[in-house]
Amino acid sequence: MTTKTAGRFFIETFGCQMNVNDSEKVAGLLLADGYERAEAAADADFVFINTCAVREKAAEKLFHALGRLKRLKAERPNLVIGVGGCVAQLQGAGILERAPYVDVLVGTHNVARVPELVRRARNGFPGCVDLDRKADSFTVPDAAIAHSSSVRAYVTAVEGCNHVCSFCVVPRTRGPEQCRPADAIVREVRSLVDRGYPEVMLLGQTVNAYRHAGVGFTDLLERVHDVSGLRRLRFTTSHAEHIDARLVDAFRDLPKLCPYLHLPVQSGSDRILESMRRGYTRATYANTVALLRDRVPDLALSSDVIVGYPGESESDFLATTDLVEQVGFDGLFVFLYSPRPGTSALRLADDIPDEEKLRRFRVLNDAQQERQKRRNADRIGSHEEVLVDTVAEGGRVSGRTRHFRIVHLDGGAELLGQEIDVEIVGAGANALQGRKASAEVSLARAVAL
Ligand code: SAM
């Protein structure tokens, strides 16, 4: 520990699990450098904002946060402000022009350099910037990652994305796909399990496109599944184009692989899917779902949909509501189309008025909430294996079922990390209420694992 660099840090993270994982890397490296965590930005010597650029609203959050930090820095001029993640990669020096009080700027491939750049900034050096897109994304040692949960650990398997979806900024912010060697992933999972993690979630913008040195995604799942002591395995996000029969069978044949798949569809209209360059049609997506449902009947499926994409007519929208109804997703994230810099859809007029986007959002979202409420109500009286991952106030805990449904129940910190048998006693649209039925999951499943 070096007293020279030690101080307190605070990280604010926007966006997806990959951003959370990047923040966990930054936190771990700072802790290794002698820093301590601060409870709030106001108590910190270094504040790092890890940004998301996927929609304009998400990107604007950076500048709201920076406005608050500017006031803080006026009171405490030694405060070091850092910005990382997708907006940093996308806007680069533009951020420094708009907010010249930002001291450290790192792109999505350069999180490992944060401690060194903070040290330089604290020593008065200007221009502590690293936006090198070609840098190796996988340089942070596994042991340094300060995972934010002690139950579910994120493990990055793929960085970047090779798809060219017309609306999506990710290939620009995270660059082309870079797959991490399978041995390194398995090693990290083994070390996490040795440290007591029951669950890992493999991450990638298009994680199921994974391929490295002849190892495909299902091979990788099998190898991770073989790590003894691991209880639950998940992955996200998947692309429908890379779902093959072997991957489908993995859900059936690998008992630790939880029966939950997030499979963004984006639209139910072929015309829109083609313009989006998603690489599948409504029929091929529906066929993939049919194959999944046929071989893994209890698979929980969730999806993403964009409403108000350029030129989306009422009949395109109805094709989406129809597909969503037909598939009957267990969860659905609906987004209002947001034009993003450098994407090919930017050439198309953003011609759906905001009120109409909002109306379409509400139609889909309301129907989805009703579906979830109905289905969850049917679960009352059933039993679920819940892995407790959160301790709340007032003697309450929550966890996830194998299908990734949230369950709240009475209990304390002693349940954290336990997989327990829970009787479902209440239900809302987004969560279930449960009652602990016995100390552990059934012996049969424990033995099977
Ligand atoms: N890589 C994944 C994929 O392409 O399916 C998901 C990446 S993105 C972080 C998560 C979701 O944000 C996407 O599935 C999409 O529904 C939504 N999204 C991405 N770009 C958007 C945009 N320009 N406007 C609105 N929603 C967007």
Coordinates of C-alpha atoms and ligand atoms in Angstrom, one line a residue:
M1 CA 0.0 0.0 0.0
T2 CA 1.4 3.4 -1.0
T3 CA 0.4 6.3 1.3
K4 CA 1.2 8.7 -1.6
T5 CA -1.7 7.4 -3.8
A6 CA -4.1 6.2 -1.1
G7 CA -7.3 8.0 -0.8
R8 CA -11.0 7.3 -1.1
F9 CA -12.8 6.6 -4.4
F10 CA -16.4 6.5 -5.5
I11 CA -17.7 4.9 -8.7
E12 CA -21.0 5.6 -10.4
T13 CA -22.0 3.1 -13.1
F14 CA -24.5 3.5 -15.9
G15 CA -25.6 0.8 -18.3
C16 CA -25.2 -2.9 -18.8
Q17 CA -23.6 -5.7 -16.9
M18 CA -20.4 -5.2 -19.0
N19 CA -20.1 -1.7 -17.6
V20 CA -20.7 -3.1 -14.1
N21 CA -17.9 -5.6 -14.6
D22 CA -15.6 -2.8 -15.9
S23 CA -16.4 -0.8 -12.8
E24 CA -15.6 -3.9 -10.6
K25 CA -12.2 -4.0 -12.4
V26 CA -11.5 -0.3 -11.7
A27 CA -12.6 -0.7 -8.1
G28 CA -10.4 -3.8 -7.6
L29 CA -7.3 -2.0 -9.1
L30 CA -7.8 1.0 -6.9
L31 CA -8.2 -1.1 -3.8
A32 CA -5.0 -2.9 -4.7
D33 CA -3.4 0.5 -5.1
G34 CA -4.2 1.4 -1.5
Y35 CA -7.5 3.2 -2.0
E36 CA -10.6 2.8 0.1
R37 CA -14.2 3.0 -1.0
A38 CA -16.2 6.2 -0.1
E39 CA -19.9 5.9 0.7
A40 CA -20.7 8.9 -1.6
A41 CA -19.0 11.2 -4.1
A42 CA -18.9 14.0 -1.5
D43 CA -16.5 11.9 0.6
A44 CA -14.2 10.8 -2.2
D45 CA -10.8 12.0 -3.5
F46 CA -11.5 10.3 -6.8
V47 CA -14.8 9.9 -8.5
F48 CA -15.1 7.7 -11.6
I49 CA -18.2 7.8 -13.8
N50 CA -18.6 4.8 -16.0
T51 CA -20.9 5.7 -18.8
C52 CA -23.4 4.1 -21.2
A53 CA -24.0 5.5 -24.7
V54 CA -26.6 3.1 -26.0
R55 CA -29.4 5.7 -25.8
E56 CA -29.1 9.5 -25.8
K57 CA -30.8 9.7 -22.3
A58 CA -28.2 7.3 -20.9
A59 CA -25.4 9.4 -22.4
E60 CA -26.8 12.6 -21.0
K61 CA -26.7 11.1 -17.5
L62 CA -22.9 11.7 -17.7
F63 CA -23.4 15.5 -18.0
H64 CA -25.9 15.6 -15.2
A65 CA -23.5 13.8 -13.0
L66 CA -20.6 16.0 -14.1
G67 CA -22.7 19.1 -13.2
R68 CA -22.9 17.9 -9.6
L69 CA -19.2 17.0 -9.5
K70 CA -18.2 20.5 -10.9
R71 CA -19.9 22.1 -7.8
L72 CA -18.0 19.6 -5.6
K73 CA -14.7 20.4 -7.2
A74 CA -15.3 24.1 -6.7
E75 CA -15.4 23.3 -2.9
R76 CA -12.5 20.8 -3.1
P77 CA -10.1 21.6 -5.9
N78 CA -8.1 18.4 -5.2
L79 CA -11.0 16.2 -6.2
V80 CA -10.0 14.1 -9.2
I81 CA -12.8 13.4 -11.7
G82 CA -12.6 10.4 -14.1
V83 CA -14.9 9.4 -16.9
G84 CA -14.8 6.0 -18.6
G85 CA -17.0 3.6 -20.6
C86 CA -18.9 4.0 -23.8
V87 CA -19.5 7.8 -23.8
A88 CA -15.8 8.4 -23.1
Q89 CA -14.9 6.2 -26.0
L90 CA -17.4 7.8 -28.3
Q91 CA -17.0 11.5 -27.5
G92 CA -13.4 11.4 -26.3
A93 CA -11.9 14.9 -26.2
G94 CA -15.4 16.4 -26.7
I95 CA -16.1 15.6 -23.1
L96 CA -13.0 17.6 -22.0
E97 CA -14.3 20.5 -24.1
R98 CA -17.7 20.4 -22.5
A99 CA -16.4 19.7 -19.0
P100 CA -12.7 20.9 -18.8
Y101 CA -12.6 20.0 -15.1
V102 CA -12.5 16.3 -16.0
D103 CA -9.0 15.0 -15.1
V104 CA -9.0 11.4 -16.3
L105 CA -10.6 9.9 -19.4
V106 CA -10.4 6.3 -20.4
G107 CA -12.0 4.3 -23.2
T108 CA -13.6 0.9 -22.9
H109 CA -10.4 -1.0 -23.5
N110 CA -8.3 1.0 -21.0
V111 CA -9.8 0.4 -17.5
A112 CA -6.6 -1.2 -16.3
R113 CA -4.8 2.2 -16.7
V114 CA -7.1 4.1 -14.3
P115 CA -4.9 3.9 -11.1
E116 CA -1.9 5.1 -13.0
L117 CA -3.7 8.0 -14.7
V118 CA -5.3 9.0 -11.3
R119 CA -1.8 9.1 -9.8
R120 CA -0.6 11.3 -12.6
A121 CA -3.6 13.6 -12.3
R122 CA -3.1 13.9 -8.5
N123 CA 0.5 14.8 -9.2
G124 CA -0.6 17.6 -11.4
F125 CA 0.0 16.2 -14.8
P126 CA -2.6 17.3 -17.4
G127 CA -3.9 15.1 -20.3
C128 CA -4.5 11.9 -18.4
V129 CA -6.3 10.3 -21.3
D130 CA -6.2 6.8 -22.8
L131 CA -8.8 6.0 -25.5
D132 CA -6.6 3.5 -27.4
R133 CA -9.2 1.1 -29.0
K134 CA -6.5 -1.4 -29.9
A135 CA -5.5 -2.0 -26.3
D136 CA -6.0 -5.5 -24.9
S137 CA -9.3 -5.6 -23.0
F138 CA -8.4 -8.6 -20.8
T139 CA -5.4 -7.3 -18.9
V140 CA -6.9 -6.9 -15.4
P141 CA -5.8 -9.8 -13.3
D142 CA -8.8 -11.9 -12.1
A143 CA -7.8 -11.6 -8.4
A144 CA -8.0 -7.8 -8.7
I145 CA -11.6 -7.6 -9.7
A146 CA -13.8 -6.4 -6.8
H147 CA -17.1 -8.1 -7.6
S148 CA -20.0 -6.1 -6.4
S149 CA -22.0 -9.3 -5.4
S150 CA -20.7 -12.1 -3.3
V151 CA -23.1 -14.5 -4.9
R152 CA -23.3 -13.8 -8.7
A153 CA -20.0 -13.0 -10.3
Y154 CA -19.8 -11.5 -13.8
V155 CA -17.1 -13.0 -16.0
T156 CA -16.4 -11.3 -19.4
A157 CA -16.1 -13.8 -22.2
V158 CA -16.4 -11.5 -25.2
E159 CA -15.6 -7.9 -25.6
G160 CA -17.0 -5.8 -28.5
C161 CA -19.4 -6.9 -31.3
N162 CA -19.1 -7.8 -34.9
H163 CA -22.8 -7.2 -35.8
V164 CA -23.7 -4.1 -37.7
C165 CA -27.2 -3.4 -36.3
S166 CA -28.3 -0.1 -37.8
F167 CA -29.4 1.4 -34.5
C168 CA -26.5 0.3 -32.2
V169 CA -23.6 2.3 -31.1
V170 CA -21.8 -0.7 -29.3
P171 CA -19.5 -1.7 -32.2
R172 CA -18.2 1.9 -32.2
T173 CA -17.8 2.1 -28.4
R174 CA -16.5 -1.3 -27.7
G175 CA -14.9 -2.2 -31.1
P176 CA -15.0 -5.5 -32.9
E177 CA -15.4 -8.8 -31.1
Q178 CA -12.5 -10.0 -29.0
C179 CA -12.9 -13.4 -27.4
R180 CA -11.0 -14.3 -24.3
P181 CA -9.2 -17.6 -24.3
A182 CA -11.4 -20.4 -22.8
D183 CA -8.6 -21.4 -20.4
A184 CA -8.5 -17.9 -18.9
I185 CA -12.3 -17.9 -18.5
V186 CA -12.3 -21.4 -16.8
R187 CA -9.4 -20.4 -14.5
E188 CA -11.3 -17.3 -13.4
V189 CA -14.5 -19.3 -12.8
R190 CA -12.5 -21.9 -10.8
S191 CA -11.0 -19.2 -8.7
L192 CA -14.4 -17.6 -8.1
V193 CA -15.9 -20.9 -7.0
D194 CA -12.9 -21.4 -4.7
R195 CA -13.7 -18.1 -3.1
G196 CA -17.2 -19.2 -2.5
Y197 CA -19.2 -18.0 -5.5
P198 CA -22.1 -20.2 -6.3
E199 CA -23.0 -18.5 -9.6
V200 CA -21.3 -17.0 -12.5
M201 CA -22.7 -15.1 -15.5
L202 CA -20.7 -15.1 -18.7
L203 CA -20.8 -11.7 -20.4
G204 CA -20.6 -10.4 -23.9
Q205 CA -22.6 -8.0 -26.0
T206 CA -23.2 -11.0 -28.2
V207 CA -21.8 -13.7 -25.9
N208 CA -23.1 -16.7 -27.9
A209 CA -20.9 -15.6 -30.8
Y210 CA -17.9 -16.7 -28.7
R211 CA -15.2 -18.6 -30.6
H212 CA -11.6 -18.8 -29.7
A213 CA -8.9 -21.2 -30.9
G214 CA -11.5 -23.7 -32.1
V215 CA -13.6 -23.5 -28.9
G216 CA -17.2 -22.5 -29.6
F217 CA -19.7 -21.1 -27.2
T218 CA -21.3 -24.4 -26.2
D219 CA -17.8 -25.9 -25.7
L220 CA -17.1 -23.0 -23.4
L221 CA -20.3 -23.6 -21.5
E222 CA -19.4 -27.3 -21.1
R223 CA -16.0 -26.4 -19.8
V224 CA -17.3 -23.9 -17.3
H225 CA -20.1 -26.3 -16.3
D226 CA -17.4 -28.8 -15.4
V227 CA -15.9 -26.6 -12.7
S228 CA -16.7 -28.5 -9.6
G229 CA -18.5 -26.6 -6.8
L230 CA -20.2 -24.2 -9.3
R231 CA -24.0 -24.3 -8.7
R232 CA -25.4 -22.0 -11.3
L233 CA -24.3 -20.8 -14.7
R234 CA -25.9 -18.0 -16.8
F235 CA -24.9 -15.9 -19.8
T236 CA -26.0 -12.7 -21.5
T237 CA -26.6 -11.2 -24.0
S238 CA -27.4 -13.6 -26.9
H239 CA -28.1 -13.0 -30.5
A240 CA -30.7 -15.2 -32.3
E241 CA -28.4 -15.7 -35.2
H242 CA -26.0 -17.7 -33.0
I243 CA -28.5 -20.1 -31.4
D244 CA -27.9 -23.5 -32.7
A245 CA -29.2 -27.0 -31.8
R246 CA -26.2 -27.7 -29.7
L247 CA -26.7 -24.6 -27.6
V248 CA -30.4 -25.5 -27.2
D249 CA -29.5 -29.0 -26.0
A250 CA -27.0 -27.5 -23.5
F251 CA -30.0 -26.0 -21.6
R252 CA -31.4 -29.5 -21.4
D253 CA -28.2 -31.4 -20.7
L254 CA -26.2 -29.2 -18.4
P255 CA -28.0 -29.1 -15.0
K256 CA -26.1 -26.1 -13.7
L257 CA -27.0 -24.0 -16.8
C258 CA -30.1 -22.1 -15.6
P259 CA -33.2 -22.3 -17.8
Y260 CA -33.3 -18.6 -18.7
L261 CA -32.4 -16.9 -22.0
H262 CA -32.4 -13.2 -22.9
L263 CA -32.9 -13.1 -26.6
P264 CA -33.5 -9.6 -28.0
V265 CA -35.9 -9.6 -31.0
Q266 CA -36.1 -5.8 -31.4
S267 CA -39.1 -5.9 -33.8
G268 CA -41.7 -8.3 -35.1
S269 CA -41.8 -6.7 -38.6
D270 CA -39.6 -8.2 -41.3
R271 CA -39.3 -4.8 -43.0
I272 CA -37.9 -3.2 -39.8
L273 CA -35.7 -6.2 -39.0
E274 CA -34.1 -5.9 -42.4
S275 CA -33.6 -2.2 -42.0
M276 CA -32.1 -2.9 -38.6
R277 CA -29.7 -5.5 -40.1
R278 CA -30.5 -8.0 -37.4
G279 CA -29.7 -10.9 -39.7
Y280 CA -32.9 -12.9 -39.0
T281 CA -36.5 -12.6 -39.9
R282 CA -39.6 -12.9 -37.8
A283 CA -40.1 -16.5 -38.9
T284 CA -36.5 -17.6 -38.2
Y285 CA -36.7 -15.9 -34.8
A286 CA -40.0 -17.7 -34.1
N287 CA -38.5 -21.0 -35.3
T288 CA -35.6 -20.6 -32.9
V289 CA -38.1 -20.0 -30.1
A290 CA -40.0 -23.1 -31.2
L291 CA -36.9 -25.2 -31.1
L292 CA -36.0 -23.9 -27.6
R293 CA -39.5 -24.5 -26.3
D294 CA -39.6 -28.0 -27.9
R295 CA -36.4 -29.2 -26.3
V296 CA -36.5 -27.1 -23.1
P297 CA -40.2 -26.7 -22.3
D298 CA -39.8 -24.7 -19.1
L299 CA -37.2 -22.3 -20.5
A300 CA -37.8 -18.7 -19.4
L301 CA -37.4 -16.2 -22.2
S302 CA -37.0 -12.5 -22.1
S303 CA -36.4 -10.0 -24.9
D304 CA -35.7 -6.4 -25.9
V305 CA -37.9 -4.4 -28.3
I306 CA -37.3 -1.0 -29.8
V307 CA -40.4 1.1 -30.6
G308 CA -40.5 4.1 -33.0
Y309 CA -37.6 3.0 -35.2
P310 CA -37.4 5.2 -38.3
G311 CA -40.4 4.5 -40.6
E312 CA -42.1 2.1 -38.1
S313 CA -45.7 2.1 -39.3
E314 CA -48.7 1.1 -37.3
S315 CA -48.7 -2.2 -39.1
D316 CA -45.0 -2.8 -38.3
F317 CA -45.8 -2.0 -34.7
L318 CA -48.8 -4.4 -34.7
A319 CA -46.5 -7.1 -36.1
T320 CA -44.3 -6.6 -33.0
T321 CA -47.2 -6.7 -30.5
D322 CA -48.4 -9.8 -32.3
L323 CA -45.0 -11.5 -32.1
V324 CA -44.6 -10.6 -28.4
E325 CA -48.1 -12.0 -27.8
Q326 CA -47.3 -15.2 -29.8
V327 CA -44.0 -15.9 -28.0
G328 CA -45.3 -14.8 -24.6
F329 CA -42.0 -13.6 -23.1
D330 CA -41.4 -14.0 -19.4
G331 CA -39.7 -10.5 -19.4
L332 CA -39.6 -7.7 -21.9
F333 CA -37.5 -4.5 -22.0
V334 CA -39.1 -1.9 -24.3
F335 CA -36.9 1.0 -25.5
L336 CA -37.9 4.2 -27.4
Y337 CA -35.7 4.5 -30.5
S338 CA -32.9 6.9 -29.9
P339 CA -30.7 8.0 -32.9
R340 CA -27.0 7.4 -32.0
P341 CA -23.9 8.9 -33.6
G342 CA -22.0 6.9 -36.1
T343 CA -24.9 4.4 -36.6
S344 CA -26.2 3.7 -40.1
A345 CA -29.8 4.4 -39.0
L346 CA -28.8 8.0 -38.5
R347 CA -29.3 8.4 -42.2
L348 CA -33.0 7.7 -41.7
A349 CA -35.4 10.3 -40.5
D350 CA -36.3 9.9 -36.8
D351 CA -39.9 10.4 -37.9
I352 CA -42.0 8.9 -35.2
P353 CA -43.0 11.6 -32.7
D354 CA -42.0 11.2 -29.1
E355 CA -45.7 10.9 -28.0
E356 CA -46.3 8.1 -30.5
K357 CA -43.1 6.3 -29.3
L358 CA -44.4 6.6 -25.8
R359 CA -47.8 5.3 -26.7
R360 CA -46.2 2.2 -28.4
F361 CA -44.0 1.7 -25.3
R362 CA -47.1 1.8 -23.1
V363 CA -49.1 -0.6 -25.2
L364 CA -46.3 -3.2 -25.1
N365 CA -45.3 -2.6 -21.6
D366 CA -48.8 -2.7 -20.1
A367 CA -49.6 -6.0 -21.9
Q368 CA -46.3 -7.4 -20.7
Q369 CA -47.0 -6.4 -17.1
E370 CA -50.4 -8.0 -17.2
R371 CA -48.9 -11.2 -18.6
Q372 CA -46.3 -11.3 -15.9
K373 CA -48.8 -10.6 -13.2
R374 CA -51.1 -13.4 -14.4
R375 CA -48.2 -15.9 -14.7
N376 CA -46.7 -15.0 -11.4
A377 CA -50.1 -15.3 -9.7
D378 CA -50.3 -18.9 -11.0
R379 CA -47.0 -19.6 -9.2
I380 CA -48.5 -19.1 -5.8
G381 CA -48.4 -22.4 -3.9
S382 CA -45.5 -23.7 -5.9
H383 CA -41.9 -24.3 -4.7
E384 CA -38.8 -22.6 -6.1
E385 CA -35.1 -23.0 -5.5
V386 CA -34.0 -19.5 -4.6
L387 CA -30.4 -18.4 -4.5
V388 CA -30.3 -15.5 -2.0
D389 CA -28.3 -12.7 -3.4
T390 CA -29.4 -9.5 -1.5
V391 CA -29.9 -8.6 2.2
A392 CA -32.5 -5.9 2.5
E393 CA -33.6 -3.8 5.5
G394 CA -36.1 -4.9 8.0
G395 CA -35.2 -8.6 8.2
R396 CA -35.9 -9.3 4.5
V397 CA -33.8 -10.9 1.8
S398 CA -34.2 -11.5 -1.9
G399 CA -32.8 -13.9 -4.5
R400 CA -33.4 -15.3 -7.9
T401 CA -35.1 -18.6 -9.0
R402 CA -33.3 -20.7 -11.6
H403 CA -35.5 -18.9 -14.1
F404 CA -34.2 -15.6 -12.9
R405 CA -37.4 -14.5 -11.2
I406 CA -37.0 -12.3 -8.2
V407 CA -38.3 -13.6 -4.8
H408 CA -38.5 -11.6 -1.6
L409 CA -38.8 -13.4 1.7
D410 CA -38.1 -13.0 5.5
G411 CA -34.5 -13.7 6.5
G412 CA -31.1 -12.3 7.4
A413 CA -27.5 -12.2 6.2
E414 CA -27.0 -15.9 7.1
L415 CA -29.0 -16.8 4.0
L416 CA -26.8 -14.9 1.6
G417 CA -25.4 -17.3 -1.0
Q418 CA -27.7 -20.1 0.1
E419 CA -29.8 -21.9 -2.4
I420 CA -33.0 -22.6 -0.5
D421 CA -36.4 -24.2 -1.1
V422 CA -39.0 -21.4 -1.0
E423 CA -42.8 -21.7 -1.1
I424 CA -44.3 -18.9 -3.2
V425 CA -47.0 -17.1 -1.2
G426 CA -47.6 -13.9 -3.1
A427 CA -47.0 -12.4 -6.6
G428 CA -46.7 -9.1 -8.4
A429 CA -45.8 -8.3 -12.0
N430 CA -42.1 -8.1 -11.3
A431 CA -41.4 -10.2 -8.2
L432 CA -42.7 -13.0 -6.1
Q433 CA -43.1 -13.2 -2.4
G434 CA -41.9 -16.4 -0.7
R435 CA -41.6 -18.3 2.6
K436 CA -38.6 -20.4 3.4
A437 CA -39.7 -24.1 3.3
S438 CA -36.5 -25.9 4.3
A439 CA -32.8 -25.2 4.9
E440 CA -31.4 -26.4 1.6
V441 CA -32.5 -27.4 -1.9
S442 CA -33.5 -30.9 -2.3
L443 CA -30.8 -33.5 -1.7
A444 CA -31.5 -35.0 -5.2
R445 CA -30.5 -31.8 -7.0
A446 CA -27.6 -31.1 -4.7
V447 CA -26.3 -34.6 -5.5
A448 CA -27.0 -34.1 -9.3
L449 CA -24.7 -31.1 -9.2
Ligands
SAM1 N1 -25.9 -6.7 -27.9 C1 -27.3 -6.9 -27.6 C2 -28.1 -7.0 -28.9 O1 -27.7 -6.4 -29.9 O2 -29.1 -7.7 -28.9 C3 -27.8 -5.8 -26.6 C4 -27.1 -4.5 -26.5 S1 -27.9 -3.0 -25.9 C5 -26.8 -2.7 -24.6 C6 -29.4 -3.4 -25.1 C7 -30.6 -3.0 -25.8 O3 -30.7 -1.6 -26.0 C8 -30.7 -3.6 -27.2 O4 -31.1 -4.9 -27.3 C9 -31.8 -2.7 -27.8 O5 -33.1 -3.1 -27.6 C10 -31.6 -1.4 -27.1 N2 -31.0 -0.4 -27.9 C11 -29.8 -0.4 -28.5 N3 -29.6 0.7 -29.3 C12 -30.7 1.4 -29.2 C13 -31.1 2.7 -29.7 N4 -30.4 3.4 -30.6 N5 -32.3 3.2 -29.4 C14 -33.1 2.5 -28.5 N6 -32.8 1.3 -28.0 C15 -31.6 0.8 -28.3

